[in-house]
Coordinates of C-alpha atoms and ligand atoms in Angstrom, one line a residue:
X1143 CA 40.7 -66.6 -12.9
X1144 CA 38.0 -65.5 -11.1
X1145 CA 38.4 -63.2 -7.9
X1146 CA 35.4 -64.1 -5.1
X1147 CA 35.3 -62.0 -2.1
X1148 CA 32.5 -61.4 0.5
X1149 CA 31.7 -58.2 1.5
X1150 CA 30.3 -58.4 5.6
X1151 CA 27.1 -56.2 5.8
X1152 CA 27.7 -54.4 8.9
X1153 CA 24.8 -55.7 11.3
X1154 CA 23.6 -52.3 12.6
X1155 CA 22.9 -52.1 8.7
X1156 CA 19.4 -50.1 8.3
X1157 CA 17.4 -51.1 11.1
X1158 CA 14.9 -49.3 9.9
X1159 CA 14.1 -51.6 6.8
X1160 CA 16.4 -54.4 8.3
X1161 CA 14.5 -57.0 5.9
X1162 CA 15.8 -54.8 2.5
X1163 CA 19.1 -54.5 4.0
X1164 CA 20.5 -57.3 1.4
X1165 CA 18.9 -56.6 -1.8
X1166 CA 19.7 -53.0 -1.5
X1167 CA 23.5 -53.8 -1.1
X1168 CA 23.5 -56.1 -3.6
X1169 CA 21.7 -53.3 -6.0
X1170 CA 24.2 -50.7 -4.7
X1171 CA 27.3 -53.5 -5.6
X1172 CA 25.8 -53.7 -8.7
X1173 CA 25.6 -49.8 -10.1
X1174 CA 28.7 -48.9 -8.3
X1175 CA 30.9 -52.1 -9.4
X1176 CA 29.7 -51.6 -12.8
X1177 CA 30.1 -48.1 -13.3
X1178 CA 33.6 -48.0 -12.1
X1179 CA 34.9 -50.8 -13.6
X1180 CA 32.8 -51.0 -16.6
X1181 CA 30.8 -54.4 -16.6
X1182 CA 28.4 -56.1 -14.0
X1183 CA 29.7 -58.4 -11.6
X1184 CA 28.2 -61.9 -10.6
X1185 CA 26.2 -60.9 -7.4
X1186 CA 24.7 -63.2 -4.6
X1187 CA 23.5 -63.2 -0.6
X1188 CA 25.5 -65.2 1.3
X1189 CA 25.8 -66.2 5.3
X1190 CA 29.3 -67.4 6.3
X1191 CA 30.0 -68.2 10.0
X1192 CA 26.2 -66.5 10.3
X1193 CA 27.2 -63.7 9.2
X1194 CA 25.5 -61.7 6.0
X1195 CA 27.5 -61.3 3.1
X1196 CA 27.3 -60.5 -0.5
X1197 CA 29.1 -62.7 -2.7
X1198 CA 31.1 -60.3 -5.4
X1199 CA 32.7 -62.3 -8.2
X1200 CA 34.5 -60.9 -10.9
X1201 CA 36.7 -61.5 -13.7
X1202 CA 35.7 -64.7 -15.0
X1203 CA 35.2 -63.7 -18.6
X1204 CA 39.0 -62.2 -19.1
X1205 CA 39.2 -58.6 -18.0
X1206 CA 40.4 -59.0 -14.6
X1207 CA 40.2 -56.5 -11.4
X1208 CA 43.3 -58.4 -10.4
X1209 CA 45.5 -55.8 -11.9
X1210 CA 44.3 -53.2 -9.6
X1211 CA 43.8 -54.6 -6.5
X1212 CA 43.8 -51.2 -5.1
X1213 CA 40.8 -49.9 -7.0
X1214 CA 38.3 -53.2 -6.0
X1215 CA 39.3 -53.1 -2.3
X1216 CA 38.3 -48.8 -2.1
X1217 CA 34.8 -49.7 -4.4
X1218 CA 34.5 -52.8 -2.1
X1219 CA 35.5 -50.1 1.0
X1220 CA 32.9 -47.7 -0.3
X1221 CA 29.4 -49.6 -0.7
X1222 CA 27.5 -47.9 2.4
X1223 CA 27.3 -51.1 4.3
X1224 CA 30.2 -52.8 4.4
X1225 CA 31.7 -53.7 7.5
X1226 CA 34.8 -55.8 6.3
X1227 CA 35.7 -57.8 3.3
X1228 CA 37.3 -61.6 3.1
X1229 CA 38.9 -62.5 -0.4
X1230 CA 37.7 -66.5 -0.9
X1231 CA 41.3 -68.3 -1.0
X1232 CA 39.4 -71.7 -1.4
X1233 CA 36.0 -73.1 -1.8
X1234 CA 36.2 -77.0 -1.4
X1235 CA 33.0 -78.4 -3.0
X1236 CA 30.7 -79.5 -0.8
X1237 CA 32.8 -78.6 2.3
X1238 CA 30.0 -78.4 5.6
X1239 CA 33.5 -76.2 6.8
X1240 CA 32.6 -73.5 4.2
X1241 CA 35.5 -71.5 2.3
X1242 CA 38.8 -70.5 3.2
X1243 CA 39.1 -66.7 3.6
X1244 CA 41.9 -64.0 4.2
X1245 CA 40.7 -60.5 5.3
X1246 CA 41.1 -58.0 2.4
X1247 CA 42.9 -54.9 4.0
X1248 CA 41.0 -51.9 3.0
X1249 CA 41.8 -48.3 2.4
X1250 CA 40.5 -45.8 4.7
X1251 CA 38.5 -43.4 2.8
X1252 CA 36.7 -41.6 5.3
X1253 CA 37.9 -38.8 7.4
X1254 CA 37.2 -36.3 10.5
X1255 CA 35.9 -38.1 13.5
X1256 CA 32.9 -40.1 13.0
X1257 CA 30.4 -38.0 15.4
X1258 CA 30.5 -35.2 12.6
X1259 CA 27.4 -37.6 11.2
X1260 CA 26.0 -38.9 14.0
X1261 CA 25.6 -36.4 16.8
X1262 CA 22.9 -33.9 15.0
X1263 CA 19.3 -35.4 15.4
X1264 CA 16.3 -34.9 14.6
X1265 CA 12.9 -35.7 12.8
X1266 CA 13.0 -36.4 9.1
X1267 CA 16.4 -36.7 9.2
X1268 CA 17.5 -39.2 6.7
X1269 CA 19.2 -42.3 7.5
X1270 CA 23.1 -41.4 7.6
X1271 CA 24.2 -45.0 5.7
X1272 CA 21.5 -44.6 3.4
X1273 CA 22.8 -40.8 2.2
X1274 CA 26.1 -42.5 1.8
X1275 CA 24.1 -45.5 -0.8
X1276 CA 23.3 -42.4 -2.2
X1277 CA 26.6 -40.4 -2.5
X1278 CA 28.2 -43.4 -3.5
X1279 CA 25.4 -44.0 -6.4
X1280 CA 25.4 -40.5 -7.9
X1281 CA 29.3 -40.8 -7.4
X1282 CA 29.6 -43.7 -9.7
X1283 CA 27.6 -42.6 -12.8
X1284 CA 29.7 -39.4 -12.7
X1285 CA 32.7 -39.3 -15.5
X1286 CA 34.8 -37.3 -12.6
X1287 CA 34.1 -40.6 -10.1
X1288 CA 37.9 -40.7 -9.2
X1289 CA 36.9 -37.4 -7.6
X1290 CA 35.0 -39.6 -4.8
X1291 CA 38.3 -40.4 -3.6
X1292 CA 40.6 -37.6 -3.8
X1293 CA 38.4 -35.0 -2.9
X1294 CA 38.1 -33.2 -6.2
X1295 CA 34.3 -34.5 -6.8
X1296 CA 31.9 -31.6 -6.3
X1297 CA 28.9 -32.5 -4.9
X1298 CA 25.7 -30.7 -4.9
X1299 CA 22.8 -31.9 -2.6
X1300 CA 19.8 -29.0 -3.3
X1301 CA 17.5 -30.1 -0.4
X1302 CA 20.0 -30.6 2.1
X1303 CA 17.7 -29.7 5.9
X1304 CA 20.5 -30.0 8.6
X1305 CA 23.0 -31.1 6.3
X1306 CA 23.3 -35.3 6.4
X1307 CA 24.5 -35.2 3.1
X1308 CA 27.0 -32.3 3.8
X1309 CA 28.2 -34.6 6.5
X1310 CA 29.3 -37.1 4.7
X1311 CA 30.8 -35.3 2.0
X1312 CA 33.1 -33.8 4.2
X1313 CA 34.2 -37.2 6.0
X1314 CA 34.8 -38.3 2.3
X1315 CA 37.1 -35.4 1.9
X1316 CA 34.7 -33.5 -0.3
X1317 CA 33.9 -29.4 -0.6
X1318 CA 30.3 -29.9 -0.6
X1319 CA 27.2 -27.8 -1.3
X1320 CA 23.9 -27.8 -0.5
X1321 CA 20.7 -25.8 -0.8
X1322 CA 17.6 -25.8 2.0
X1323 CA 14.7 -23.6 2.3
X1324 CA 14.0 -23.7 5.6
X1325 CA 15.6 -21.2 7.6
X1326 CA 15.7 -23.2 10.9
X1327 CA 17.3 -25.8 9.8
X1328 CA 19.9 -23.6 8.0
X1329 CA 20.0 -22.1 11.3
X1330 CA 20.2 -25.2 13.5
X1331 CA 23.2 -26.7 10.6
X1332 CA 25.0 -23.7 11.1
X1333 CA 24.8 -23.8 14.7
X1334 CA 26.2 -27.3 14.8
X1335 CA 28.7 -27.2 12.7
X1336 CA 30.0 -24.1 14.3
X1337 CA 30.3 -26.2 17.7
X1338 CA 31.4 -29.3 16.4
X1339 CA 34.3 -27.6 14.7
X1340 CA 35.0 -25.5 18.2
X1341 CA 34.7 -28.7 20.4
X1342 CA 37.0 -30.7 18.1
X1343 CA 39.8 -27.9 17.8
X1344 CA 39.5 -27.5 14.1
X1345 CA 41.0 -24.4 12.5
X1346 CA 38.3 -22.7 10.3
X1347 CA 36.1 -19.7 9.3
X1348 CA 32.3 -19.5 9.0
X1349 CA 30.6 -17.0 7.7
X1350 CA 26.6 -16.3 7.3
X1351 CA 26.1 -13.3 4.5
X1352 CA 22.4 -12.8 3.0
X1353 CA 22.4 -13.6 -0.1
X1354 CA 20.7 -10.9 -2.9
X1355 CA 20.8 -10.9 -6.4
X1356 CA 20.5 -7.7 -8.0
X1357 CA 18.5 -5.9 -4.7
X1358 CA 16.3 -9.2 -4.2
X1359 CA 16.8 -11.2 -1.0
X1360 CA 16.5 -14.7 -1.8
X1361 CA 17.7 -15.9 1.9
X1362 CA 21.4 -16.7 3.8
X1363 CA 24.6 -17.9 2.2
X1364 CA 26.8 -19.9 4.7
X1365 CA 30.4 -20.6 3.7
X1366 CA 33.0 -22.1 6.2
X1367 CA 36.9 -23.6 5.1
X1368 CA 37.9 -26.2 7.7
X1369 CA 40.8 -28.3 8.5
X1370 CA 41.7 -30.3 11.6
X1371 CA 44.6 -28.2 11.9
X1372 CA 46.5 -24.7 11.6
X1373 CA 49.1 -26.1 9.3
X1374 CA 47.0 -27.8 6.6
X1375 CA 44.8 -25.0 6.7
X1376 CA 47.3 -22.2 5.8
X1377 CA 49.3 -24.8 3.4
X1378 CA 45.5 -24.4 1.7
X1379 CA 44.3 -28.0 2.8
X1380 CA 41.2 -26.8 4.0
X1381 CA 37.6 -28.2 2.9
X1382 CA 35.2 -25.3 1.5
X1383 CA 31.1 -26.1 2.7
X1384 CA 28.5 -23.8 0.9
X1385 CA 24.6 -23.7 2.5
X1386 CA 22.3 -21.8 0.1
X1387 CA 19.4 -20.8 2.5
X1388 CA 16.8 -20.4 -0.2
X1389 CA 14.1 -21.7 -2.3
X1390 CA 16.0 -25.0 -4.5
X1391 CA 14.2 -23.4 -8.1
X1392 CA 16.5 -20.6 -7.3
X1393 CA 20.1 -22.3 -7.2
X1394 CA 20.8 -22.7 -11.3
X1395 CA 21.4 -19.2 -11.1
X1396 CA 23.7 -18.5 -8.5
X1397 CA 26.3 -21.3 -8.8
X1398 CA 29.3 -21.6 -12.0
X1399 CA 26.9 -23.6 -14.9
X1400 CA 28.5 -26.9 -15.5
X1401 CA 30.1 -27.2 -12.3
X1402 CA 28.2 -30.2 -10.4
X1403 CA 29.8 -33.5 -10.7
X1404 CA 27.4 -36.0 -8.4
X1405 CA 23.6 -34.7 -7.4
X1406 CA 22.4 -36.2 -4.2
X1407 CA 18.7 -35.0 -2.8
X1408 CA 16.3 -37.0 -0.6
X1409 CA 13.3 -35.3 -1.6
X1410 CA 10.6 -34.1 0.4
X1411 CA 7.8 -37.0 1.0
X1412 CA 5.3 -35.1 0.9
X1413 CA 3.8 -36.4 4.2
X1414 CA 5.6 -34.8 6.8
X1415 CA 7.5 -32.1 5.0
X1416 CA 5.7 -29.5 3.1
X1417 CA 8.0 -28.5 0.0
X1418 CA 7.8 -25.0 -1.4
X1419 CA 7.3 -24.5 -4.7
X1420 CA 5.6 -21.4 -7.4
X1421 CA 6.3 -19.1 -4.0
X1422 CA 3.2 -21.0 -2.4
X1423 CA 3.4 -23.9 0.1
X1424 CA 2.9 -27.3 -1.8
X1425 CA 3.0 -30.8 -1.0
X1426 CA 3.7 -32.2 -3.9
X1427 CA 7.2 -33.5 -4.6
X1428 CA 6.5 -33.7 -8.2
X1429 CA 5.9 -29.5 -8.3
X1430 CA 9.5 -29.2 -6.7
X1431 CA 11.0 -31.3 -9.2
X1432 CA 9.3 -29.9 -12.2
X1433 CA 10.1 -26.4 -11.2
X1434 CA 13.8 -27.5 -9.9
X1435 CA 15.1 -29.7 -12.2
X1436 CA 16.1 -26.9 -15.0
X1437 CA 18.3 -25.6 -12.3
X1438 CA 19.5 -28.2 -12.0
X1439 CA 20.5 -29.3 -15.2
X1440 CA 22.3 -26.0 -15.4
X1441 CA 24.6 -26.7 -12.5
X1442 CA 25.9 -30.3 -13.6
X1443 CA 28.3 -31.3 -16.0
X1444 CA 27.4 -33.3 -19.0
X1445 CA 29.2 -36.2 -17.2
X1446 CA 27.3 -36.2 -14.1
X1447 CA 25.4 -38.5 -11.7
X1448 CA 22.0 -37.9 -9.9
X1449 CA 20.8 -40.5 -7.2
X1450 CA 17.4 -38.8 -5.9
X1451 CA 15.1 -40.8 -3.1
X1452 CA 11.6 -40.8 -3.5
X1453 CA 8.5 -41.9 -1.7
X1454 CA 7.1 -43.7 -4.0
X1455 CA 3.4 -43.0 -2.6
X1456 CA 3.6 -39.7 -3.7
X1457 CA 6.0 -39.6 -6.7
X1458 CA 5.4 -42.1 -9.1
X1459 CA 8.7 -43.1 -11.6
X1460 CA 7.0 -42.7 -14.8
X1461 CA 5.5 -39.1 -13.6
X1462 CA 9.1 -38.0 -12.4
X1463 CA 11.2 -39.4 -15.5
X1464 CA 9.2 -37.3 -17.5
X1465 CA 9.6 -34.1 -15.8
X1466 CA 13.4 -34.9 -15.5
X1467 CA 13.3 -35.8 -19.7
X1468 CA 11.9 -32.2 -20.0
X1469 CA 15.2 -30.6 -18.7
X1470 CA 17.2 -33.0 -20.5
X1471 CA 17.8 -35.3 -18.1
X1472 CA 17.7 -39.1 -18.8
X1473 CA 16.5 -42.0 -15.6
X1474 CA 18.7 -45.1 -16.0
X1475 CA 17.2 -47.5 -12.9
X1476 CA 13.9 -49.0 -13.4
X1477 CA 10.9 -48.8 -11.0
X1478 CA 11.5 -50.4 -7.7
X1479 CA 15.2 -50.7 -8.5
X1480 CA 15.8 -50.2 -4.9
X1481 CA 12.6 -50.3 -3.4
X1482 CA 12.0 -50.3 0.1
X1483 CA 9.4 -49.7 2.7
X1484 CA 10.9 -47.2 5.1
X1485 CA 6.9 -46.7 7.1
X1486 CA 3.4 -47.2 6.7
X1487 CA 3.6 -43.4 4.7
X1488 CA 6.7 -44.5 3.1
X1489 CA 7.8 -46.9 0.1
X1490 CA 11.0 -45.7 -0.4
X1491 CA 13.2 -46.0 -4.1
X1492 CA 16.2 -43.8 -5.7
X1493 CA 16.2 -42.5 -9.1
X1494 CA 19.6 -42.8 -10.6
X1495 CA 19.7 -40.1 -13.9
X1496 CA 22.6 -38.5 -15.8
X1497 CA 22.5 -35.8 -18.6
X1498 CA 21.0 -37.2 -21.9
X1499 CA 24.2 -35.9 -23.1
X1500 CA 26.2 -38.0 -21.0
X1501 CA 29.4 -39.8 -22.6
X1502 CA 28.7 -42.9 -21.0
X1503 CA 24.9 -42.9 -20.9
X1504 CA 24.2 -46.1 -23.1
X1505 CA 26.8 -48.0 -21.4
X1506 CA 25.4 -46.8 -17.7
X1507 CA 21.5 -47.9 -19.1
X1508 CA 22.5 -51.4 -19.9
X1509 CA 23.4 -51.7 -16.0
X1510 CA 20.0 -51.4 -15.3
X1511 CA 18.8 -54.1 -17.8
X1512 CA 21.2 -56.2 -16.3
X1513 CA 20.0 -55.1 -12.7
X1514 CA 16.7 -57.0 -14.1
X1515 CA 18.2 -59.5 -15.0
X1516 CA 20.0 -60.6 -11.4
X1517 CA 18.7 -63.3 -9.2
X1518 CA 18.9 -63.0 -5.7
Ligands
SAM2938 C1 13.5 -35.3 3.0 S1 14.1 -33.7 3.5 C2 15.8 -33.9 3.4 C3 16.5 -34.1 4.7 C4 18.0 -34.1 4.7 N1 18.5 -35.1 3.8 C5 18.5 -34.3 6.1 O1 18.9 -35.4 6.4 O2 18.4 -33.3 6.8 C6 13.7 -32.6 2.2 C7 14.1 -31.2 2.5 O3 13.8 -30.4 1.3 C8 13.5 -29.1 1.8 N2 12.8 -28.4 0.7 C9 11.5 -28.6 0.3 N3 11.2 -27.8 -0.7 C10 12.3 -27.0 -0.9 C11 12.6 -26.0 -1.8 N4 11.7 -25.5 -2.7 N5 13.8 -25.4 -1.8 C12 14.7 -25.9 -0.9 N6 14.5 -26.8 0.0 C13 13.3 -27.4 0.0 C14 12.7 -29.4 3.1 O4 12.7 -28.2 3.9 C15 13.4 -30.5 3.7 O5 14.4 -30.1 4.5

């Protein structure tokens, strides 16, 4: 039998590119659905009672998400946008009435008050529901992806400014780490963090120590251990947050090797951000890359997931696969996969790679072949 259920996009979706809104769900549904259980699903945009849906149908040919209902209501729980979900009971043909539905009670998977994401603002900031497509992308390709949901998933987001990523990783339950270059936004993190844990009566520690690795000072190490309260945080139920306040091509050696599990970076446009790179001031995104992505490599596991967004004015795919190839890094989505045109400066798409070495990495590339393959 096949299960059908709509997955309401909530309507404050991306208003910045409002008009991409759908397809980028739909190509979200489509990595993370596949990755997790193992085979595409049938995809489609839908409006019901004019609201905007995607149509998810599974299990026609056999293997059924039936027997875990569980599992498909958190993945359905967890795509960036979704706003609720309605399991189609009954779809009379040809009804003007449309289907019957029943509301799919969902897991909550997101914790700490929501104002931990939303508060902090300021320019080049990236879009908070569009670092969670993100989390949830680089999530799914990892082996560890069960991690996403019981807070053993390490996640690593190199170019991190004031921490949107961070953010989200610890409403998902995550210890998170992140490296940024610039020491005021390291600065202006720390500062907010340090208040919002005050002003919300969390029990934690925070502590800002330079960082030097044999008599060279490479910039500021910031770790804090937080918990809402006193007793989860002595019965060790804390979350750990690391901030590497240094150069990115630094980072692969001073974290574990092999310890990453999901790699999450919105990187630097190259319009209104100037990227460092080779110790002088560059624009190019493509320098950073090349001269990070060793690193890089180091730090994940053979089974893990990269999402990266890229402007695709000033990184082309072909340009960036390659430099990712040369530290052993393989690019799964195609060009434009999830292209969209954030400005007039930027066209906006994610790189999803994994380690060549990767267990699952043939299986994972024939998603994207069958990405191609979709209609609307
Ligand atoms: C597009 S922004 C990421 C914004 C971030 N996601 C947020 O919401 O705050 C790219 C970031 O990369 C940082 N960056 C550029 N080159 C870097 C380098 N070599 N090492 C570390 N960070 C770097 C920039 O300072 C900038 O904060």
């Amino acid at each position: 039998m096949t299960q059908v259920s709509l997955v309401l996009r909530a309507p404050s979706a991306n208003r910045v590119y409002a008009q991409a809104a759908g397809a980028l769900a739909r190509a979200e549904a489509h990595w993370v659905l596949g990755a997790h259980l193992g085979r595409s699903a049938a995809l489609r945009e839908r409006t019901v009672g004019g609201m905007d849906a995607l149509e998810v149908s599974l299990g026609a040919d056999g293997a059924s998400p039936e027997d875990d209902p569980e599992q498909l209501g958190r993945l359905l729980g967890s795509l960036s946008s979704t706003l609720g979900v309605l399991d189609v009971v009954e779809e009379p043909a040809a009804d003007p009435e449309g289907p019957l539905l029943r509301p799919r009670a969902l897991p909550g998977i997101l914790h700490h008050p929501a104002d931990l994401e939303t508060i902090l603002r300021y320019p080049g900031k990236t879009n908070e529901q569009f670092t969670a497509l993100l989390i949830s992308l680089a999530a799914a390709l990892s082996t560890r992806r069960a991690g996403l949901f019981d807070g053993t998933l390490t996640l690593l987001d190199p170019l991190c400014g004031r921490g949107t990523t961070l953010n989200r990783a610890l409403r998902l339950g995550l210890s998170p780490i992140g490296a940024e270059i610039d020491r005021k936004d390291v600065e202006a993190y720390r500062a907010f963090l340090g208040t919002w844990l005050k002003d919300h009566r969390y029990k934690h520690t925070l502590d800002s120590t330079r960082l030097t690795v044999r008599g060279e000072q490479l910039g500021t190490r910031l770790e804090v251990e937080l918990a809402p309260d006193k007793q989860s945080f002595r019965a060790g139920g804390g979350q750990r947050l690391t901030v590497l306040g240094c150069d990115t091509t630094r980072i692969g050696a001073l974290l574990p090797a092999a310890s990453v599990d999901a790699l999450v970076a919105d990187l630097p446009y190259g319009v209104q951000h100037g990227s460092r790179a080779g110790g002088t001031w560059q624009r190019s995104p493509l320098e950073v890359l090349r001269e990070a992505a060793p690193g890089w490599r180091r730090l994940l596991r053979d089974g893990a997931g990269v999402a990266l967004a890229v402007n695709r004015r000033t990184l082309d795919h072909e340009q960036a696969s390659a430099v990712l190839a040369e530290s052993g890094l393989r690019v799964l989505s195609a060009d434009g996969a999830f292209r969209h045109r954030v400005d007039q400066s930027i066209d906006r798409d994610v790189l999803l790679a994994v380690p060549a070495d990767h267990p699952r990495v043939e299986q994972l590339s024939a998603l994207a072949a069958d990405q191609e393959n979709q209609t609307p």
